[in-house]
N, CA, C and O atoms as a MOPAC input file, in Angstrom:
PM7 MOZYME 1SCF
protein

 N    -19.69200 1    32.78400 1    45.86900 1
 C    -19.10500 1    32.79900 1    44.54200 1
 C    -19.65500 1    33.96400 1    43.71200 1
 O    -18.90100 1    34.61400 1    42.98700 1
 N    -20.95400 1    34.23100 1    43.81100 1
 C    -21.52200 1    35.32300 1    43.02600 1
 C    -21.00400 1    36.67700 1    43.48600 1
 O    -21.04100 1    37.64700 1    42.72900 1
 N    -20.52700 1    36.74700 1    44.71100 1
 C    -19.99500 1    38.01400 1    45.20800 1
 C    -18.76000 1    38.44300 1    44.42800 1
 O    -18.48700 1    39.63700 1    44.30900 1
 N    -18.02300 1    37.49800 1    43.90600 1
 C    -16.80500 1    37.82500 1    43.16000 1
 C    -17.12400 1    38.44600 1    41.81400 1
 O    -16.22600 1    38.95400 1    41.14300 1
 N    -18.36300 1    38.41700 1    41.41100 1
 C    -18.75100 1    39.03000 1    40.15100 1
 C    -18.78000 1    40.54300 1    40.24500 1
 O    -18.99700 1    41.21600 1    39.23700 1
 N    -18.56800 1    41.08600 1    41.41500 1
 C    -18.58000 1    42.53000 1    41.60400 1
 C    -17.40800 1    43.19800 1    40.88500 1
 O    -17.50900 1    44.36200 1    40.49700 1
 N    -16.31300 1    42.49000 1    40.70400 1
 C    -15.10900 1    43.08100 1    40.11500 1
 C    -15.34400 1    43.63500 1    38.71900 1
 O    -14.95100 1    44.77300 1    38.46500 1
 N    -15.96200 1    42.89800 1    37.79500 1
 C    -16.15600 1    43.49200 1    36.46900 1
 C    -16.97400 1    44.77400 1    36.53400 1
 O    -16.67900 1    45.72900 1    35.81500 1
 N    -17.99100 1    44.81100 1    37.38100 1
 C    -18.81100 1    46.00700 1    37.49900 1
 C    -18.04000 1    47.14900 1    38.12300 1
 O    -18.22700 1    48.31100 1    37.76100 1
 N    -17.18200 1    46.81700 1    39.05100 1
 C    -16.33100 1    47.80400 1    39.69100 1
 C    -15.43000 1    48.47000 1    38.67000 1
 O    -15.27000 1    49.69000 1    38.67100 1
 N    -14.84400 1    47.66500 1    37.80200 1
 C    -13.90600 1    48.20400 1    36.82900 1
 C    -14.60800 1    48.89600 1    35.66800 1
 O    -14.02700 1    49.78000 1    35.03700 1
 N    -15.83200 1    48.51400 1    35.38000 1
 C    -16.58600 1    49.17700 1    34.32400 1
 C    -16.82800 1    50.63900 1    34.68700 1
 O    -17.00500 1    51.48700 1    33.81300 1
 N    -16.83200 1    50.91500 1    35.97000 1
 C    -17.06500 1    52.27900 1    36.42900 1
 C    -15.95200 1    53.23500 1    36.00900 1
 O    -16.15400 1    54.44900 1    35.99900 1
 N    -14.80500 1    52.71300 1    35.66900 1
 C    -13.71100 1    53.58700 1    35.23800 1
 C    -13.80400 1    53.83700 1    33.74000 1
 O    -14.16600 1    52.93900 1    32.98000 1
 N    -13.49100 1    55.00300 1    33.33200 1
 C    -13.61000 1    55.34800 1    31.91800 1
 C    -12.64400 1    54.55100 1    31.04500 1
 O    -12.99000 1    54.17700 1    29.92500 1
 N    -11.45800 1    54.29300 1    31.53700 1
 C    -10.49000 1    53.52700 1    30.74100 1
 C    -10.99200 1    52.11400 1    30.49300 1
 O    -10.83800 1    51.58500 1    29.39200 1
 N    -11.58000 1    51.51100 1    31.48400 1
 C    -12.07600 1    50.15900 1    31.31500 1
 C    -13.27700 1    50.14100 1    30.38100 1
 O    -13.44400 1    49.20300 1    29.60100 1
 N    -14.10700 1    51.16100 1    30.45600 1
 C    -15.29200 1    51.22000 1    29.60900 1
 C    -14.91300 1    51.28700 1    28.13100 1
 O    -15.70600 1    50.91700 1    27.26600 1
 N    -13.71200 1    51.75600 1    27.84900 1
 C    -13.26600 1    51.86700 1    26.46800 1
 C    -12.67400 1    50.56200 1    25.94400 1
 O    -12.38200 1    50.45100 1    24.75300 1
 N    -12.50000 1    49.60500 1    26.79200 1
 C    -11.96800 1    48.31700 1    26.34600 1
 C    -11.23600 1    47.63300 1    27.46300 1
 O    -10.84500 1    48.26700 1    28.44300 1
 N    -11.04800 1    46.34000 1    27.32100 1
 C    -10.33000 1    45.60500 1    28.34300 1
 C    -10.84900 1    44.19300 1    28.44500 1
 O    -11.86700 1    43.84200 1    27.85000 1
 N    -10.14600 1    43.39900 1    29.19600 1
 C    -10.48700 1    42.00000 1    29.35400 1
 C    -11.13400 1    41.80000 1    30.71300 1
 O    -10.44100 1    41.70900 1    31.72600 1
 N    -12.45100 1    41.73300 1    30.74000 1
 C    -13.19600 1    41.61400 1    31.98600 1
 C    -12.76300 1    40.39500 1    32.78200 1
 O    -12.56100 1    40.48200 1    33.99300 1
 N    -12.62200 1    39.27500 1    32.11800 1
 C    -12.24600 1    38.04200 1    32.79800 1
 C    -10.87500 1    38.17000 1    33.45600 1
 O    -10.69600 1    37.75000 1    34.59900 1
 N     -9.92600 1    38.73500 1    32.75700 1
 C     -8.58500 1    38.91300 1    33.31700 1
 C     -8.60900 1    39.88600 1    34.48500 1
 O     -7.93300 1    39.66400 1    35.48900 1
 N     -9.38000 1    40.96200 1    34.36500 1
 C     -9.48400 1    41.93700 1    35.44800 1
 C    -10.13300 1    41.31200 1    36.67900 1
 O     -9.70000 1    41.55000 1    37.80700 1
 N    -11.16200 1    40.51900 1    36.45900 1
 C    -11.83400 1    39.84800 1    37.56600 1
 C    -10.86000 1    38.90800 1    38.26500 1
 O    -10.78600 1    38.88600 1    39.49400 1
 N    -10.12300 1    38.14100 1    37.49300 1
 C     -9.15900 1    37.20300 1    38.06400 1
 C     -8.07200 1    37.93300 1    38.83700 1
 O     -7.62400 1    37.46300 1    39.88300 1
 N     -7.65500 1    39.06600 1    38.33100 1
 C     -6.56300 1    39.81200 1    38.95200 1
 C     -6.92800 1    40.32300 1    40.33700 1
 O     -6.06700 1    40.37400 1    41.21500 1
 N     -8.16400 1    40.69700 1    40.55200 1
 C     -8.53400 1    41.33200 1    41.82200 1
 C     -9.46700 1    40.51200 1    42.70500 1
 O     -9.69200 1    40.88900 1    43.85500 1
 N    -10.00700 1    39.42900 1    42.22300 1
 C    -10.99500 1    38.69300 1    43.01900 1
 C    -10.42700 1    38.20300 1    44.34900 1
 O    -11.10400 1    38.26500 1    45.37500 1
 N     -9.21000 1    37.72500 1    44.33500 1
 C     -8.59300 1    37.25200 1    45.57500 1
 C     -8.35400 1    38.40700 1    46.55000 1
 O     -8.55500 1    38.26100 1    47.75500 1
 N     -7.92700 1    39.55100 1    46.02200 1
 C     -7.68700 1    40.72200 1    46.87300 1
 C     -8.98600 1    41.24400 1    47.48100 1
 O     -9.02200 1    41.62200 1    48.65200 1
 N    -10.04200 1    41.26300 1    46.68500 1
 C    -11.34000 1    41.69400 1    47.21300 1
 C    -11.77400 1    40.75100 1    48.31700 1
 O    -12.22000 1    41.19000 1    49.37600 1
 N    -11.64600 1    39.46600 1    48.07500 1
 C    -12.03700 1    38.47400 1    49.06600 1
 C    -11.19400 1    38.60000 1    50.34100 1
 O    -11.70600 1    38.45000 1    51.45000 1
 N     -9.93000 1    38.86900 1    50.17200 1
 C     -9.01300 1    38.93900 1    51.30800 1
 C     -9.16300 1    40.23700 1    52.11400 1
 O     -9.22300 1    40.19800 1    53.34300 1
 N     -9.22100 1    41.37100 1    51.43300 1
 C     -9.17200 1    42.65700 1    52.13000 1
 C    -10.51900 1    43.37000 1    52.24700 1
 O    -10.69300 1    44.22500 1    53.11500 1
 N    -11.45800 1    43.02700 1    51.39000 1
 C    -12.69600 1    43.80800 1    51.32300 1
 C    -13.95700 1    42.95900 1    51.46700 1
 O    -15.04600 1    43.39400 1    51.09000 1
 N    -13.81600 1    41.76900 1    52.00100 1
 C    -14.95000 1    40.85300 1    52.11700 1
 C    -16.14600 1    41.49500 1    52.83200 1
 O    -17.28900 1    41.31500 1    52.41000 1
 N    -15.89200 1    42.22600 1    53.88700 1
 C    -16.98100 1    42.83000 1    54.66300 1
 C    -17.71400 1    43.92400 1    53.88800 1
 O    -18.82000 1    44.31300 1    54.26400 1
 N    -17.11600 1    44.41400 1    52.82600 1
 C    -17.70200 1    45.52100 1    52.07400 1
 C    -18.25100 1    45.10100 1    50.71800 1
 O    -18.71000 1    45.94100 1    49.94300 1
 N    -18.20500 1    43.81500 1    50.43100 1
 C    -18.58900 1    43.34300 1    49.10000 1
 C    -20.04900 1    43.62000 1    48.75500 1
 O    -20.38800 1    43.73600 1    47.57800 1
 N    -20.89900 1    43.72500 1    49.73500 1
 C    -22.31800 1    43.97900 1    49.47400 1
 C    -22.67100 1    45.46400 1    49.54700 1
 O    -23.84100 1    45.82800 1    49.43200 1
 N    -21.68100 1    46.31100 1    49.73600 1
 C    -21.92600 1    47.74500 1    49.90700 1
 C    -21.84500 1    48.54200 1    48.61200 1
 O    -22.01600 1    49.76100 1    48.62700 1
 N    -21.59100 1    47.88300 1    47.50900 1
 C    -21.53400 1    48.57700 1    46.22400 1
 C    -20.13100 1    48.63000 1    45.65900 1
 O    -19.13500 1    48.52600 1    46.37400 1
 N    -20.09300 1    48.79600 1    44.35200 1
 C    -18.83300 1    48.77800 1    43.61800 1
 C    -17.86200 1    49.86400 1    44.05800 1
 O    -16.66500 1    49.61500 1    44.20100 1
 N    -18.37400 1    51.05600 1    44.27200 1
 C    -17.48400 1    52.15700 1    44.61800 1
 C    -16.88700 1    51.97400 1    46.01200 1
 O    -15.76200 1    52.40600 1    46.26600 1
 N    -17.63100 1    51.34000 1    46.91000 1
 C    -17.10600 1    51.05500 1    48.25000 1
 C    -15.98800 1    50.02000 1    48.15200 1
 O    -14.96500 1    50.14000 1    48.82700 1
 N    -16.18300 1    49.00800 1    47.31500 1
 C    -15.14400 1    47.99200 1    47.12100 1
 C    -13.91400 1    48.62100 1    46.47300 1
 O    -12.78500 1    48.32400 1    46.86300 1
 N    -14.12700 1    49.47700 1    45.49600 1
 C    -13.00100 1    50.16800 1    44.86300 1
 C    -12.23900 1    50.99100 1    45.89200 1
 O    -11.00900 1    50.98100 1    45.91400 1
 N    -12.95600 1    51.69100 1    46.72600 1
 C    -12.32800 1    52.48100 1    47.77900 1
 C    -11.52600 1    51.58800 1    48.72800 1
 O    -10.42400 1    51.94400 1    49.14600 1
 N    -12.08000 1    50.44900 1    49.05600 1
 C    -11.38900 1    49.49500 1    49.92000 1
 C    -10.09800 1    49.01100 1    49.27100 1
 O     -9.06000 1    48.92500 1    49.92800 1
 N    -10.16500 1    48.69800 1    47.99200 1
 C     -8.95100 1    48.27000 1    47.29000 1
 C     -7.89500 1    49.36600 1    47.31700 1
 O     -6.71200 1    49.09500 1    47.52200 1
 N     -8.32600 1    50.59800 1    47.10800 1
 C     -7.38000 1    51.71500 1    47.13200 1
 C     -6.76100 1    51.87100 1    48.51600 1
 O     -5.56700 1    52.14500 1    48.63500 1
 N     -7.57400 1    51.69600 1    49.56900 1
 C     -7.06900 1    51.80100 1    50.94200 1
 C     -6.03100 1    50.72300 1    51.24500 1
 O     -5.14600 1    50.91400 1    52.07900 1
 N     -6.14900 1    49.61000 1    50.57000 1
 C     -5.24700 1    48.49200 1    50.79500 1
 C     -4.22800 1    48.32700 1    49.67100 1
 O     -3.64900 1    47.25400 1    49.50200 1
 N     -4.01700 1    49.37700 1    48.91600 1
 C     -3.15300 1    49.32600 1    47.73300 1
 C     -1.78500 1    48.69200 1    48.01800 1
 O     -1.29100 1    47.91300 1    47.20300 1
 N     -1.18000 1    49.00600 1    49.13800 1
 C      0.15600 1    48.48600 1    49.43400 1
 C      0.15800 1    46.98000 1    49.68500 1
 O      1.21500 1    46.35000 1    49.63200 1
 N     -0.99600 1    46.39900 1    49.95500 1
 C     -1.10400 1    44.96800 1    50.22900 1
 C     -1.59600 1    44.17200 1    49.02700 1
 O     -1.57400 1    42.94100 1    49.05700 1
 N     -2.04000 1    44.85100 1    47.96600 1
 C     -2.63300 1    44.16700 1    46.82200 1
 C     -1.60900 1    43.36000 1    46.04300 1
 O     -0.41300 1    43.65200 1    46.05600 1
 N     -2.11200 1    42.34000 1    45.36500 1
 C     -1.24400 1    41.58400 1    44.46700 1
 C     -0.77700 1    42.51200 1    43.35000 1
 O     -1.42100 1    43.51900 1    43.05500 1
 N      0.32600 1    42.16700 1    42.74600 1
 C      0.84800 1    42.99600 1    41.65800 1
 C     -0.15100 1    43.08100 1    40.51300 1
 O     -0.30500 1    44.13500 1    39.89600 1
 N     -0.82800 1    41.97400 1    40.22900 1
 C     -1.79300 1    41.95200 1    39.12000 1
 C     -2.96300 1    42.89800 1    39.37600 1
 O     -3.37300 1    43.63300 1    38.47700 1
 N     -3.49800 1    42.88600 1    40.58200 1
 C     -4.62500 1    43.76700 1    40.89700 1
 C     -4.17200 1    45.22600 1    40.92700 1
 O     -4.86800 1    46.10200 1    40.41400 1
 N     -3.02300 1    45.48700 1    41.51900 1
 C     -2.50000 1    46.85500 1    41.54500 1
 C     -2.30500 1    47.37300 1    40.13100 1
 O     -2.54700 1    48.54900 1    39.85700 1
 N     -1.86700 1    46.50000 1    39.23000 1
 C     -1.67800 1    46.88900 1    37.84000 1
 C     -3.01200 1    47.22800 1    37.17900 1
 O     -3.10300 1    48.20600 1    36.43700 1
 N     -4.05100 1    46.42600 1    37.44100 1
 C     -5.37900 1    46.69900 1    36.88600 1
 C     -5.88600 1    48.05100 1    37.37300 1
 O     -6.42400 1    48.83200 1    36.58800 1
 N     -5.71700 1    48.32800 1    38.65000 1
 C     -6.15300 1    49.62900 1    39.17700 1
 C     -5.37800 1    50.76900 1    38.51200 1
 O     -5.96600 1    51.76400 1    38.08800 1
 N     -4.07600 1    50.61600 1    38.42600 1
 C     -3.24300 1    51.66100 1    37.80200 1
 C     -3.61300 1    51.87900 1    36.34400 1
 O     -3.70300 1    53.01600 1    35.88100 1
 N     -3.82500 1    50.78700 1    35.62400 1
 C     -4.18300 1    50.91000 1    34.19600 1
 C     -5.53900 1    51.57100 1    33.99400 1
 O     -5.82600 1    52.10000 1    32.92000 1
 N     -6.36700 1    51.54000 1    35.02500 1
 C     -7.68800 1    52.15300 1    34.95200 1
 C     -7.74800 1    53.46700 1    35.73000 1
 O     -8.81800 1    53.91300 1    36.14400 1
 N     -6.58500 1    54.07000 1    35.91700 1
 C     -6.47600 1    55.37900 1    36.57200 1
 C     -7.10200 1    55.39000 1    37.94900 1
 O     -7.74100 1    56.36400 1    38.34600 1
 N     -6.91800 1    54.31600 1    38.66500 1
 C     -7.42300 1    54.21800 1    40.03500 1
 C     -6.25200 1    54.08900 1    40.97800 1
 O     -6.44400 1    53.99200 1    42.19000 1

């Protein structure tokens, strides 16, 4: 469960998110996708998870893809 807390930190790394945003909504939007596609990389750091999400962009939920797009990822 604590592994899913990586999402807010992942998104904080983007400048758009650092300027404002709803951490809880962003976490909810991508937590399932991280668990599904990037589980093996969850302990490798935020940027590795972000890279994994980008690699799996075509498979992401619409909500997570939207969060990435809104944060210029």
